Coordinates of C-alpha atoms and ligand atoms in Angstrom, one line a residue:
M1 CA -23.2 -97.7 17.9
N2 CA -19.8 -96.6 16.8
R3 CA -19.0 -97.4 13.3
I4 CA -15.8 -95.6 12.5
R5 CA -12.5 -97.2 12.9
L6 CA -8.9 -96.6 11.7
L7 CA -8.0 -98.6 8.6
P8 CA -5.3 -101.2 9.1
E9 CA -1.9 -100.0 7.9
Q10 CA -1.8 -102.4 5.0
V11 CA -5.1 -101.2 3.6
A12 CA -4.1 -97.6 4.0
N13 CA -1.0 -98.3 2.0
Q14 CA -2.9 -100.0 -0.7
I15 CA -5.2 -97.0 -0.9
A16 CA -2.2 -94.7 -1.2
A17 CA -0.8 -97.0 -3.9
G18 CA -4.0 -96.4 -5.9
E19 CA -2.8 -92.8 -6.3
V20 CA 0.9 -93.2 -6.6
V21 CA 1.2 -96.5 -8.4
E22 CA -0.8 -96.3 -11.6
R23 CA 1.3 -98.7 -13.7
P24 CA 4.8 -100.0 -13.9
A25 CA 6.1 -96.7 -15.2
S26 CA 5.0 -95.0 -12.1
V27 CA 6.8 -97.5 -9.9
I28 CA 9.9 -96.8 -11.9
K29 CA 9.4 -93.1 -11.6
E30 CA 9.3 -93.3 -7.8
L31 CA 12.3 -95.6 -7.6
V32 CA 14.4 -93.7 -10.0
E33 CA 13.6 -90.4 -8.2
N34 CA 14.7 -92.0 -5.0
S35 CA 18.0 -93.0 -6.6
L36 CA 18.5 -89.5 -7.9
D37 CA 17.6 -88.0 -4.5
A38 CA 20.2 -90.4 -3.0
Q39 CA 22.9 -88.8 -5.3
A40 CA 23.4 -91.8 -7.4
T41 CA 25.9 -91.5 -10.3
R42 CA 24.6 -94.6 -12.0
V43 CA 21.0 -95.9 -12.2
T44 CA 20.2 -99.3 -13.7
V45 CA 16.6 -100.1 -14.6
E46 CA 15.6 -103.7 -15.6
V47 CA 12.2 -104.8 -16.6
Q48 CA 10.6 -107.9 -17.7
A49 CA 7.2 -108.3 -19.5
G50 CA 6.7 -104.5 -19.5
G51 CA 7.2 -104.4 -15.8
R52 CA 4.5 -106.9 -15.0
S53 CA 6.8 -109.6 -13.8
L54 CA 9.8 -107.7 -12.8
I55 CA 11.1 -104.2 -12.2
R56 CA 14.5 -103.7 -10.7
V57 CA 16.1 -100.3 -10.0
T58 CA 19.7 -100.4 -8.8
D59 CA 21.8 -97.4 -7.8
D60 CA 25.2 -96.5 -6.4
G61 CA 23.7 -93.8 -4.2
L62 CA 24.0 -93.1 -0.4
G63 CA 22.3 -96.4 0.6
M64 CA 20.6 -96.9 3.9
S65 CA 21.5 -98.2 7.4
R66 CA 19.5 -101.2 8.7
D67 CA 17.3 -99.0 10.8
D68 CA 16.5 -96.7 7.8
A69 CA 15.9 -99.6 5.6
L70 CA 13.1 -100.7 7.9
L71 CA 11.8 -97.2 8.6
C72 CA 11.6 -96.2 4.9
L73 CA 8.8 -98.7 4.5
E74 CA 6.6 -97.0 7.0
R75 CA 4.1 -94.5 5.8
H76 CA 5.2 -90.9 6.0
A77 CA 8.8 -91.9 6.6
T78 CA 11.1 -89.6 4.7
S79 CA 14.5 -88.1 5.1
K80 CA 13.7 -85.2 2.8
I81 CA 11.6 -82.8 4.9
T82 CA 10.9 -82.4 8.6
R83 CA 8.6 -79.4 8.9
A84 CA 5.6 -78.1 7.1
E85 CA 7.6 -75.0 6.1
D86 CA 10.0 -77.3 4.2
L87 CA 7.1 -77.9 1.7
S88 CA 7.7 -74.5 0.2
A89 CA 11.4 -75.1 -0.4
I90 CA 11.5 -78.6 -1.9
A91 CA 14.7 -79.3 -3.7
T92 CA 14.3 -83.1 -3.9
M93 CA 12.1 -85.2 -6.2
G94 CA 10.3 -87.0 -3.3
F95 CA 9.1 -85.7 0.0
R96 CA 5.9 -87.4 0.9
G97 CA 7.4 -90.6 2.3
E98 CA 4.7 -92.5 0.6
A99 CA 6.2 -94.3 -2.4
L100 CA 8.0 -97.2 -0.9
P101 CA 5.3 -98.5 1.5
S102 CA 2.7 -98.0 -1.2
I103 CA 4.7 -100.0 -3.8
A104 CA 5.6 -102.7 -1.2
S105 CA 1.9 -103.2 -0.5
V106 CA 1.0 -104.2 -4.0
C107 CA 3.8 -106.6 -5.1
R108 CA 6.5 -108.9 -4.0
F109 CA 9.1 -106.5 -2.9
T110 CA 12.8 -106.8 -2.1
L111 CA 14.9 -103.9 -0.9
T112 CA 18.7 -104.4 -0.7
T113 CA 20.8 -101.6 0.5
R114 CA 24.2 -100.8 1.9
E115 CA 25.5 -97.4 3.1
R116 CA 28.0 -95.8 0.7
E117 CA 29.7 -93.7 3.4
S118 CA 30.0 -96.2 6.1
A119 CA 32.8 -98.5 7.2
N120 CA 30.3 -101.3 7.8
P121 CA 30.6 -103.7 4.9
E122 CA 27.3 -105.3 5.8
G123 CA 24.1 -104.4 4.0
T124 CA 20.5 -105.1 4.7
Q125 CA 17.8 -106.9 2.7
V126 CA 14.1 -106.6 3.5
I127 CA 11.6 -108.8 1.8
I128 CA 7.9 -107.8 1.8
N129 CA 5.0 -109.6 0.2
G130 CA 1.9 -107.6 -0.4
G131 CA 2.8 -105.2 2.5
K132 CA 3.8 -107.9 5.0
I133 CA 7.4 -108.2 6.1
A134 CA 8.6 -111.7 5.2
A135 CA 12.2 -111.4 6.1
V136 CA 15.0 -109.1 7.2
N137 CA 18.5 -110.3 6.5
A138 CA 22.0 -109.1 6.5
S139 CA 23.4 -109.0 3.0
G140 CA 26.6 -108.3 1.1
G141 CA 26.8 -106.5 -2.2
A142 CA 27.8 -103.2 -3.5
A143 CA 27.1 -99.9 -1.8
G144 CA 23.9 -98.3 -2.9
T145 CA 20.3 -99.5 -3.1
S146 CA 18.5 -102.0 -5.3
V147 CA 14.7 -102.4 -5.2
E148 CA 13.0 -105.3 -6.9
V149 CA 9.3 -105.3 -7.6
R150 CA 7.9 -108.6 -8.8
Q151 CA 4.4 -109.4 -9.9
L152 CA 3.0 -105.9 -9.5
F153 CA -0.6 -106.0 -8.3
F154 CA -0.5 -109.7 -7.7
N155 CA -2.8 -109.2 -4.7
L156 CA -5.1 -106.7 -6.5
P157 CA -6.4 -108.7 -9.5
A158 CA -8.6 -105.9 -10.6
R159 CA -5.7 -103.5 -10.9
R160 CA -3.6 -106.1 -12.6
K161 CA -6.3 -106.6 -15.2
F162 CA -6.1 -103.0 -16.0
L163 CA -2.5 -103.1 -17.1
R164 CA -2.1 -102.7 -20.8
T165 CA 0.0 -104.7 -23.3
E166 CA 3.7 -105.2 -22.6
E167 CA 4.5 -102.8 -25.5
T168 CA 2.3 -100.1 -24.1
E169 CA 3.7 -100.4 -20.6
S170 CA 7.2 -100.5 -22.0
A171 CA 6.5 -97.3 -23.9
H172 CA 5.4 -95.5 -20.8
I173 CA 8.5 -96.7 -19.0
Q174 CA 10.8 -95.6 -21.8
H175 CA 9.1 -92.2 -21.9
Y176 CA 9.7 -91.6 -18.2
L177 CA 13.3 -92.8 -18.4
T178 CA 13.9 -90.4 -21.3
L179 CA 12.7 -87.5 -19.2
A180 CA 14.9 -88.6 -16.3
A181 CA 17.9 -89.1 -18.5
L182 CA 17.4 -85.6 -20.0
A183 CA 17.0 -84.0 -16.6
F184 CA 20.2 -85.7 -15.2
P185 CA 22.8 -85.9 -18.0
E186 CA 25.5 -86.3 -15.3
V187 CA 24.0 -89.6 -14.2
A188 CA 24.6 -92.8 -16.1
F189 CA 21.5 -94.7 -17.1
D190 CA 21.3 -98.3 -18.1
F191 CA 18.0 -99.7 -19.2
F192 CA 17.5 -103.4 -19.9
K193 CA 14.3 -104.8 -21.3
D194 CA 13.8 -108.6 -21.1
G195 CA 17.5 -109.0 -20.7
R196 CA 18.3 -106.8 -23.7
A197 CA 20.2 -103.6 -23.3
V198 CA 18.0 -100.7 -24.6
W199 CA 20.3 -97.9 -23.4
Q200 CA 23.7 -97.6 -21.8
L201 CA 24.0 -93.9 -21.4
P202 CA 27.3 -92.7 -19.9
G203 CA 27.1 -89.9 -17.4
V204 CA 28.2 -86.6 -19.0
K205 CA 30.3 -85.0 -16.3
T206 CA 32.6 -82.1 -17.3
R207 CA 30.8 -80.0 -19.8
S208 CA 28.6 -77.0 -19.2
R209 CA 25.0 -78.0 -18.5
L210 CA 24.0 -76.9 -22.0
E211 CA 26.8 -79.0 -23.5
A212 CA 25.9 -81.9 -21.3
L213 CA 22.3 -81.7 -22.3
R214 CA 23.3 -81.5 -26.0
E215 CA 25.4 -84.6 -25.6
R216 CA 22.6 -86.5 -23.8
L217 CA 20.1 -85.5 -26.5
R218 CA 22.6 -86.8 -29.1
V219 CA 23.1 -90.2 -27.5
L220 CA 19.3 -90.5 -27.2
G221 CA 19.2 -90.1 -30.9
N222 CA 18.0 -86.6 -31.4
P223 CA 19.8 -84.8 -34.2
D224 CA 20.8 -81.4 -32.8
E225 CA 21.4 -79.5 -36.0
K226 CA 17.8 -78.2 -36.0
L227 CA 17.8 -77.2 -32.4
L228 CA 18.6 -73.8 -31.0
A229 CA 20.3 -73.3 -27.7
V230 CA 18.2 -71.3 -25.2
E231 CA 19.9 -69.3 -22.4
F232 CA 17.6 -66.8 -20.8
S233 CA 17.2 -65.3 -17.3
A234 CA 15.1 -62.6 -16.0
E235 CA 13.3 -61.5 -12.8
L236 CA 9.7 -62.3 -12.0
P237 CA 8.3 -59.0 -11.0
A238 CA 6.5 -58.8 -7.7
I239 CA 2.8 -59.4 -8.2
E240 CA 0.0 -56.9 -7.9
D241 CA -2.5 -58.9 -5.9
A242 CA -0.3 -60.4 -3.3
E243 CA -2.1 -63.6 -2.2
G244 CA 0.9 -65.4 -0.9
T245 CA 3.7 -63.9 1.3
S246 CA 6.3 -65.3 -1.0
S247 CA 5.1 -63.4 -4.0
D248 CA 5.8 -59.9 -3.1
Q249 CA 9.5 -60.1 -3.8
P250 CA 11.1 -60.3 -7.2
A251 CA 12.4 -63.7 -7.9
K252 CA 14.8 -65.0 -10.4
L253 CA 13.8 -67.2 -13.3
A254 CA 16.1 -69.0 -15.7
V255 CA 15.2 -70.8 -18.9
W256 CA 17.7 -72.9 -20.7
G257 CA 18.0 -75.9 -23.0
F258 CA 17.2 -76.5 -26.6
M259 CA 14.2 -75.7 -28.9
G260 CA 13.4 -76.4 -32.5
A261 CA 14.5 -73.9 -35.1
P262 CA 11.8 -72.1 -37.0
G263 CA 10.0 -74.7 -39.1
V264 CA 10.7 -77.6 -36.8
S265 CA 7.5 -78.9 -35.3
R266 CA 5.5 -82.0 -34.5
A267 CA 1.9 -83.0 -34.8
S268 CA 1.7 -83.6 -31.0
R269 CA 3.4 -82.4 -27.8
E270 CA 5.3 -85.7 -27.7
E271 CA 8.6 -84.0 -28.2
Q272 CA 7.9 -81.0 -26.0
H273 CA 9.8 -81.6 -22.8
V274 CA 9.6 -79.0 -20.1
F275 CA 11.2 -79.4 -16.7
V276 CA 10.7 -77.1 -13.7
N277 CA 13.5 -77.4 -11.2
R278 CA 14.4 -80.6 -13.0
R279 CA 11.0 -82.1 -12.6
P280 CA 9.2 -83.0 -15.8
V281 CA 5.9 -81.2 -15.7
E282 CA 2.7 -80.6 -17.5
N283 CA 1.3 -77.2 -17.3
R284 CA -1.2 -75.4 -19.5
G285 CA 0.4 -72.0 -18.9
V286 CA 3.7 -73.4 -20.1
N287 CA 2.0 -74.8 -23.2
F288 CA 0.5 -71.5 -24.1
A289 CA 3.7 -69.6 -23.4
L290 CA 5.6 -71.8 -25.8
L291 CA 3.0 -71.4 -28.6
E292 CA 3.0 -67.7 -28.0
G293 CA 6.8 -67.5 -28.1
Y294 CA 6.9 -69.3 -31.5
H295 CA 4.1 -67.1 -32.8
T296 CA 4.3 -67.1 -36.6
A297 CA 7.1 -69.6 -36.6
L298 CA 4.7 -72.5 -35.9
M299 CA 1.9 -73.8 -38.0
K300 CA -1.6 -73.9 -36.6
G301 CA -2.2 -77.3 -35.0
R302 CA 1.6 -78.0 -34.7
Y303 CA 3.6 -78.2 -31.5
P304 CA 7.1 -77.2 -30.6
V305 CA 10.0 -79.6 -30.2
C306 CA 12.0 -78.6 -27.2
C307 CA 13.8 -79.7 -24.1
L308 CA 13.6 -76.7 -21.7
F309 CA 14.5 -76.3 -18.1
I310 CA 12.9 -73.6 -16.1
E311 CA 14.7 -72.8 -12.9
I312 CA 12.8 -70.9 -10.3
D313 CA 12.8 -70.5 -6.5
P314 CA 11.1 -73.6 -5.2
G315 CA 8.8 -71.3 -3.1
E316 CA 7.4 -70.1 -6.4
V317 CA 5.8 -73.4 -7.4
D318 CA 3.5 -75.9 -5.7
V319 CA 4.5 -79.4 -6.7
N320 CA 2.1 -80.9 -4.2
I321 CA -1.1 -80.7 -6.2
H322 CA -0.8 -84.0 -8.1
P323 CA -0.2 -87.4 -6.6
A324 CA 2.6 -88.1 -9.0
K325 CA 3.7 -84.5 -9.0
R326 CA 3.2 -84.3 -12.7
E327 CA 1.2 -81.1 -12.6
I328 CA 2.5 -78.1 -10.8
K329 CA 1.2 -74.7 -10.0
F330 CA 3.1 -71.5 -10.4
H331 CA 2.3 -68.8 -7.9
R332 CA 3.1 -66.1 -10.4
E333 CA 1.7 -67.9 -13.4
R334 CA 1.1 -64.8 -15.6
A335 CA 4.6 -63.4 -15.1
M336 CA 6.1 -66.8 -15.6
R337 CA 4.2 -67.2 -18.9
G338 CA 5.3 -63.8 -20.1
L339 CA 9.0 -64.5 -19.4
L340 CA 8.8 -68.0 -21.0
T341 CA 7.3 -66.5 -24.1
R342 CA 10.1 -64.0 -24.2
A343 CA 12.7 -66.6 -23.8
V344 CA 11.4 -68.5 -26.8
A345 CA 10.8 -65.4 -29.0
D346 CA 14.3 -64.0 -28.1
T347 CA 15.9 -67.2 -29.1
L348 CA 14.1 -67.2 -32.5
L349 CA 15.1 -63.6 -33.1
R350 CA 18.6 -64.2 -32.1
F351 CA 18.8 -67.2 -34.4
H352 CA 18.5 -64.9 -37.3
G353 CA 20.3 -62.0 -35.7
Q354 CA 23.4 -64.0 -35.1
A355 CA 26.0 -64.7 -37.7
A356 CA 27.3 -68.1 -38.5
A357 CA 29.2 -68.1 -35.3
P358 CA 27.9 -70.6 -32.8
A359 CA 26.0 -69.3 -29.8
S360 CA 27.9 -71.7 -27.5
P361 CA 31.4 -72.8 -27.3
P362 CA 32.1 -75.2 -30.1
P363 CA 32.0 -78.9 -29.2
A364 CA 35.3 -80.2 -27.9
Q365 CA 35.9 -82.7 -30.6
S366 CA 35.7 -80.5 -33.6
P367 CA 33.5 -82.0 -36.3
P368 CA 35.1 -83.1 -39.5
P369 CA 35.2 -80.3 -42.0
P370 CA 32.3 -80.4 -44.3
P371 CA 33.1 -81.8 -47.7
T372 CA 33.8 -79.0 -50.1
P373 CA 31.1 -78.7 -52.7
P374 CA 32.1 -79.7 -56.1
R375 CA 32.8 -76.6 -58.1
L376 CA 30.6 -77.2 -61.0
E377 CA 30.9 -74.5 -63.5
P378 CA 27.4 -73.6 -64.5
V379 CA 26.5 -73.7 -68.1
K380 CA 24.7 -70.5 -68.0
R381 CA 23.5 -69.8 -64.6
P382 CA 22.4 -66.5 -63.0
E383 CA 24.7 -65.8 -60.1
L384 CA 23.3 -64.5 -56.9
R385 CA 25.5 -62.3 -54.9
N386 CA 27.5 -64.3 -52.3
Y387 CA 26.3 -63.0 -49.0
P388 CA 29.1 -62.4 -46.7
T389 CA 28.8 -64.0 -43.4
V390 CA 27.6 -61.1 -41.4
P391 CA 30.3 -59.7 -39.1
A392 CA 27.5 -58.1 -37.1
P393 CA 27.9 -57.5 -33.4
L394 CA 25.8 -60.0 -31.6
P395 CA 23.6 -58.0 -29.4
F396 CA 21.7 -61.0 -28.1
S397 CA 24.4 -63.6 -27.9
P398 CA 25.3 -64.7 -24.4
P399 CA 28.6 -63.5 -23.0
A400 CA 31.6 -65.6 -24.0
K401 CA 32.1 -68.1 -21.3
A402 CA 35.3 -69.8 -20.4
V403 CA 35.4 -73.1 -22.3
P404 CA 36.0 -75.9 -19.9
P405 CA 39.2 -77.8 -20.6
A406 CA 39.0 -80.8 -22.9
P407 CA 36.4 -82.9 -21.2
T408 CA 37.2 -86.4 -20.2
V409 CA 33.8 -87.8 -21.2
T410 CA 33.3 -91.5 -21.3
A411 CA 31.0 -91.0 -24.2
A412 CA 30.4 -93.9 -26.5
P413 CA 32.1 -93.3 -29.8
G414 CA 29.4 -91.8 -31.9
P415 CA 29.3 -89.4 -34.7
A416 CA 30.9 -86.1 -33.8
P417 CA 28.3 -83.6 -32.7
T418 CA 27.1 -81.5 -35.6
P419 CA 28.1 -77.9 -35.5
H420 CA 25.6 -75.6 -34.0
A421 CA 22.7 -74.7 -36.3
S422 CA 23.8 -71.4 -37.9
A423 CA 21.4 -69.2 -39.6
L424 CA 21.0 -70.3 -43.2
L425 CA 20.5 -66.8 -44.5
H426 CA 23.9 -65.8 -43.3
V427 CA 25.9 -68.3 -45.4
P428 CA 26.5 -67.5 -49.1
L429 CA 23.8 -68.8 -51.4
R430 CA 24.1 -69.4 -55.1
L431 CA 21.1 -69.7 -57.4
V432 CA 20.9 -72.9 -59.3
G433 CA 17.5 -72.6 -60.8
V434 CA 13.7 -72.8 -60.2
I435 CA 11.6 -76.0 -60.2
G436 CA 7.9 -76.3 -60.5
R437 CA 7.7 -72.6 -60.9
L438 CA 7.7 -72.3 -57.2
Y439 CA 10.8 -73.8 -55.6
V440 CA 14.1 -71.9 -55.9
V441 CA 17.0 -74.2 -55.9
L442 CA 20.1 -72.8 -54.2
E443 CA 23.5 -74.0 -53.2
S444 CA 25.4 -73.1 -50.1
D445 CA 28.8 -74.4 -48.9
R446 CA 26.8 -76.8 -46.7
G447 CA 24.7 -78.3 -49.3
L448 CA 21.4 -77.9 -51.0
V449 CA 18.9 -75.2 -50.1
L450 CA 15.3 -75.0 -51.4
L451 CA 13.3 -71.8 -51.1
D452 CA 9.5 -71.6 -51.4
Q453 CA 9.1 -68.4 -53.3
H454 CA 5.5 -68.0 -52.2
A455 CA 6.1 -68.6 -48.6
A456 CA 9.1 -66.2 -48.7
H457 CA 7.1 -63.5 -50.3
E458 CA 4.3 -63.9 -47.8
R459 CA 6.8 -63.5 -44.9
I460 CA 8.3 -60.4 -46.5
L461 CA 4.9 -58.8 -47.1
Y462 CA 3.7 -59.7 -43.7
E463 CA 6.6 -58.0 -41.9
Q464 CA 6.3 -55.0 -44.2
M465 CA 2.7 -54.6 -43.3
L466 CA 3.2 -54.9 -39.6
R467 CA 6.0 -52.3 -39.8
R468 CA 3.6 -49.9 -41.5
L469 CA 0.9 -50.6 -38.9
E470 CA 3.4 -50.0 -36.1
E471 CA 4.5 -46.7 -37.7
N472 CA 0.8 -45.9 -37.9
G473 CA 1.0 -45.4 -41.6
A474 CA -1.3 -47.0 -44.1
A475 CA -0.1 -49.8 -46.4
P476 CA 0.2 -49.0 -50.0
S477 CA -3.0 -49.4 -51.8
Q478 CA -4.0 -49.4 -55.5
R479 CA -7.3 -48.0 -56.6
L480 CA -9.4 -50.3 -58.8
L481 CA -10.4 -49.0 -62.2
L482 CA -13.7 -50.6 -61.7
P483 CA -14.8 -50.7 -58.1
A484 CA -16.9 -53.8 -57.3
T485 CA -19.9 -54.3 -55.1
V486 CA -20.2 -57.4 -53.0
E487 CA -23.4 -58.6 -51.5
L488 CA -23.1 -60.6 -48.3
T489 CA -25.3 -62.6 -45.9
A490 CA -26.4 -60.7 -42.9
Q491 CA -24.0 -62.7 -40.7
D492 CA -21.0 -62.2 -43.0
A493 CA -21.8 -58.5 -43.3
Q494 CA -21.7 -58.1 -39.6
F495 CA -18.5 -60.0 -39.3
L496 CA -16.8 -58.0 -42.0
R497 CA -18.0 -54.7 -40.5
G498 CA -15.9 -55.5 -37.4
Q499 CA -12.7 -56.0 -39.5
L500 CA -13.1 -52.9 -41.7
P501 CA -10.8 -50.5 -39.9
V502 CA -7.8 -52.8 -40.0
L503 CA -8.5 -54.0 -43.5
T504 CA -8.5 -50.4 -44.7
R505 CA -5.2 -49.7 -43.0
L506 CA -3.8 -52.8 -44.7
G507 CA -4.8 -51.4 -48.1
V508 CA -8.0 -53.2 -48.7
G509 CA -10.4 -50.5 -49.6
L510 CA -13.8 -51.8 -48.5
S511 CA -16.7 -49.7 -47.3
E512 CA -20.3 -50.2 -46.5
F513 CA -22.6 -49.6 -49.4
G514 CA -25.9 -50.6 -48.0
E515 CA -27.2 -52.9 -45.4
Q516 CA -25.5 -56.0 -46.7
T517 CA -23.5 -54.6 -49.5
F518 CA -19.9 -53.5 -49.6
L519 CA -17.9 -51.6 -52.1
L520 CA -14.4 -52.7 -52.9
D521 CA -12.4 -49.9 -54.5
A522 CA -8.8 -50.5 -53.7
L523 CA -6.4 -53.4 -53.0
P524 CA -2.8 -53.9 -51.9
P525 CA -0.6 -53.9 -54.9
F526 CA 0.4 -57.5 -54.4
V527 CA -3.1 -58.8 -54.7
K528 CA -4.3 -59.7 -58.2
A529 CA -7.3 -57.6 -59.0
G530 CA -8.7 -60.1 -61.5
Q531 CA -11.8 -61.0 -59.5
P532 CA -12.4 -58.6 -56.7
R533 CA -15.7 -60.2 -55.7
Q534 CA -14.0 -63.6 -55.3
F535 CA -11.2 -62.0 -53.3
V536 CA -13.6 -60.5 -50.8
L537 CA -15.5 -63.7 -50.4
E538 CA -12.4 -65.8 -49.9
L539 CA -11.0 -63.3 -47.5
I540 CA -14.1 -63.5 -45.3
D541 CA -13.9 -67.3 -45.3
E542 CA -10.2 -67.2 -44.4
L543 CA -10.7 -64.6 -41.7
K544 CA -13.5 -66.5 -40.2
A545 CA -11.3 -69.6 -40.2
A546 CA -8.3 -67.7 -38.7
G547 CA -10.6 -66.3 -36.0
Q548 CA -11.8 -69.6 -34.9
G549 CA -11.1 -70.1 -31.2
V550 CA -10.5 -66.4 -30.9
N551 CA -13.5 -65.1 -29.0
T552 CA -13.4 -61.5 -29.9
L553 CA -15.5 -60.0 -32.6
R554 CA -12.6 -58.0 -34.0
L555 CA -9.6 -60.0 -35.1
G556 CA -6.2 -58.8 -34.3
E557 CA -4.1 -56.9 -36.8
H558 CA -1.6 -59.7 -37.0
T559 CA -4.3 -62.2 -37.9
I560 CA -5.7 -60.0 -40.6
A561 CA -2.3 -59.2 -42.0
K562 CA -1.5 -62.8 -42.2
T563 CA -4.6 -63.6 -44.1
V564 CA -4.2 -60.8 -46.6
C565 CA -0.7 -61.9 -47.3
R566 CA -2.0 -65.2 -48.4
H567 CA -3.0 -63.5 -51.6
A568 CA 0.5 -62.6 -52.5
V569 CA 0.9 -63.2 -56.2
K570 CA 4.3 -64.6 -56.4
A571 CA 3.4 -68.3 -56.4
N572 CA 3.8 -69.8 -59.8
D573 CA 4.9 -66.5 -61.3
P574 CA 8.2 -67.0 -63.0
L575 CA 10.7 -64.6 -61.5
A576 CA 13.9 -63.4 -63.2
A577 CA 17.2 -63.8 -61.4
P578 CA 17.4 -60.2 -60.2
E579 CA 13.9 -60.5 -58.7
L580 CA 14.9 -63.7 -56.9
E581 CA 18.0 -61.9 -55.7
N582 CA 15.8 -59.1 -54.3
L583 CA 13.5 -61.7 -52.8
I584 CA 16.3 -63.3 -50.8
E585 CA 17.7 -59.9 -49.9
D586 CA 14.3 -58.9 -48.5
L587 CA 13.9 -62.1 -46.7
R588 CA 17.3 -61.6 -45.1
R589 CA 16.0 -58.4 -43.7
C590 CA 13.0 -60.0 -42.0
A591 CA 13.0 -60.6 -38.3
M592 CA 11.7 -64.1 -38.6
P593 CA 12.7 -65.2 -42.2
Y594 CA 12.5 -68.9 -41.8
T595 CA 8.8 -69.4 -41.8
C596 CA 5.9 -67.8 -43.5
P597 CA 3.4 -66.0 -41.3
H598 CA 1.5 -69.3 -41.0
G599 CA 4.5 -71.2 -39.7
R600 CA 5.4 -73.1 -42.9
P601 CA 9.1 -73.1 -43.7
T602 CA 10.4 -70.7 -46.3
L603 CA 13.6 -72.6 -46.7
I604 CA 14.6 -76.2 -46.5
E605 CA 18.2 -77.3 -46.2
M606 CA 19.7 -80.6 -47.0
N607 CA 23.3 -80.6 -46.0
F608 CA 26.0 -82.7 -47.6
R609 CA 25.9 -85.1 -44.6
E610 CA 22.3 -85.8 -45.3
L611 CA 22.9 -86.1 -49.0
E612 CA 25.7 -88.6 -48.4
K613 CA 23.4 -90.6 -46.2
K614 CA 20.8 -90.7 -48.9
F615 CA 23.2 -91.8 -51.5
G616 CA 24.6 -94.4 -49.2
R617 CA 28.1 -92.8 -49.0
S618 CA 28.1 -92.8 -45.3
A619 CA 26.4 -94.7 -42.5
Ligands
ADP1 P1 10.2 -89.9 -0.2 O1 11.0 -90.1 -1.4 O2 9.0 -89.1 -0.5 O3 11.0 -89.5 1.0 P2 9.9 -92.8 -0.3 O4 8.9 -93.7 0.3 O5 10.1 -92.8 -1.8 O6 9.6 -91.3 0.2 O7 11.3 -93.1 0.4 C1 11.4 -93.0 1.8 C2 12.8 -92.7 2.2 O8 13.6 -93.9 1.9 C3 13.5 -91.6 1.5 O9 13.2 -90.4 2.1 C4 14.9 -92.0 1.6 O10 15.5 -91.5 2.8 C5 14.9 -93.5 1.6 N1 15.2 -94.1 0.3 C6 14.4 -94.5 -0.6 N2 15.0 -95.0 -1.7 C7 16.3 -94.8 -1.5 C8 17.5 -95.1 -2.3 N3 17.4 -95.6 -3.5 N4 18.7 -94.7 -1.7 C9 18.8 -94.2 -0.5 N5 17.7 -93.9 0.3 C10 16.5 -94.2 -0.2
MG2 MG1 10.4 -91.1 -3.1

């Protein structure tokens, strides 16, 4: 008896919908991607009840003829690829020809469309209920396409039950729309929730892509003063083990966008936005590369804030491994990771290397001049040298680009863009005092600056140590008058044994003195020698903690150096003005002065704008 038969079209569509249509946000994602693929310049999204009762996406894109409007609802009907080879060169968001029939099979669906570039003033309207065509009519209306999805999953009660609260579904929708808006600043996005306008984002047309993105970030409410511009390009080297034919040629890779300045981070990846060829993606390799790039500029357990675009030959990525194309695969993953890490690290280094000059052309509307700080004459105040704004050549800064003529942007009148974050240590700083025996209060022409003297000292020591290690010299070390022996558990003894060579080079004179006993006879000069035993025990604990998740017996030099620097003595030690001056001078010479080796900020700035806001002097 034969038992196999082909599923009816409608059932097949519903099964496909199970993969593509997870929730209202995924419907919106598919519809908005179609609008973007259809070269829309304006996309309007309306939802009611978190998308449960209504989703409507309207665009002014190419539109469809009557025949196409009917065909697009068939499975595997697409205008975007024709041959299997096209799969390796996908430049559109969609290509599977699956979304519309899937969506139409699980809701009450209306498609209204009229061709933009056609003399025919007549449009088409197709009405489908749960996958069955109910009507096809001629219609009027504007050029472009509008898709209305009512009562999502009305015919699949089990799926409908799985929808979350309106707020949760709305949050998912808004999250996706944010990504789309960031990836396409030139497109205007309107978003209405239950009849209320949430966003009306004008399309940003005439600026460079970086400026356009900056503007889009601004209207989405992200302050840009703590963001650094990224502009990086390099070549992916040909790979050793050629598994794919496309991988034996060098390929270009560009990374651009914005990323948080040192010290800017979040407790989750929520504000880490990464796009590959304009597609928002999740990729573990990318996550690692970002963390690696930030290195010591990010605290453990914290995540970067960024909006980065990776541009790469479409043949270098596989976007066809996830039903919603959220995950992607890089053919040359390792090389890509390495370059992304470099892009981030270079940007951080350049941030300090560059003078106060902005890395990108100044915004067209020049910001209002910062209010001049009141010239308080100090009663008796130690004066720090005013550091000149460094006239240094900018080895890393991008070549000067032609600034586009004054843009005719239809931007909503908002606060003028803040000037580009310029390195704090390049503006003159004046000492005001020290509070809590730890925080150094400074004044710059931009406002108030606080310096954490301990964090700063740690950073300085850390970089000095690394330099020594690189030069293969030994760090300075002071012999103890009274060497101390420390008895350890067998486990700790074994662990410590693995770290001895590096510790010795870092100036910690520890040697084996028996099976489980060690002799401490020297310390780096910055470590208080008060309780040597205590120091060794704490060090072991900290090293063990630092090594967690690192599955090598021997910790890296960087990790050990970081840990030893924790014991810098400067916290709570009152420093005289000249010492503070030296501290800032030394910090200025660091490669990454804005965070301690553990990623905590060394400096905090509160500019006059922020102060005015706090005192209610401005909106
Ligand atoms: P895919 O996007 O993978 O091609 P879809 O089912 O999402 O598959 O869409 C099928 C086809 O319908 C698209 O290839 C496109 O030609 C057409 N289409 C869908 N939405 C729009 C739109 N908003 N404007 C113009 N054409 C559209
Ligand atoms: Mg599509």
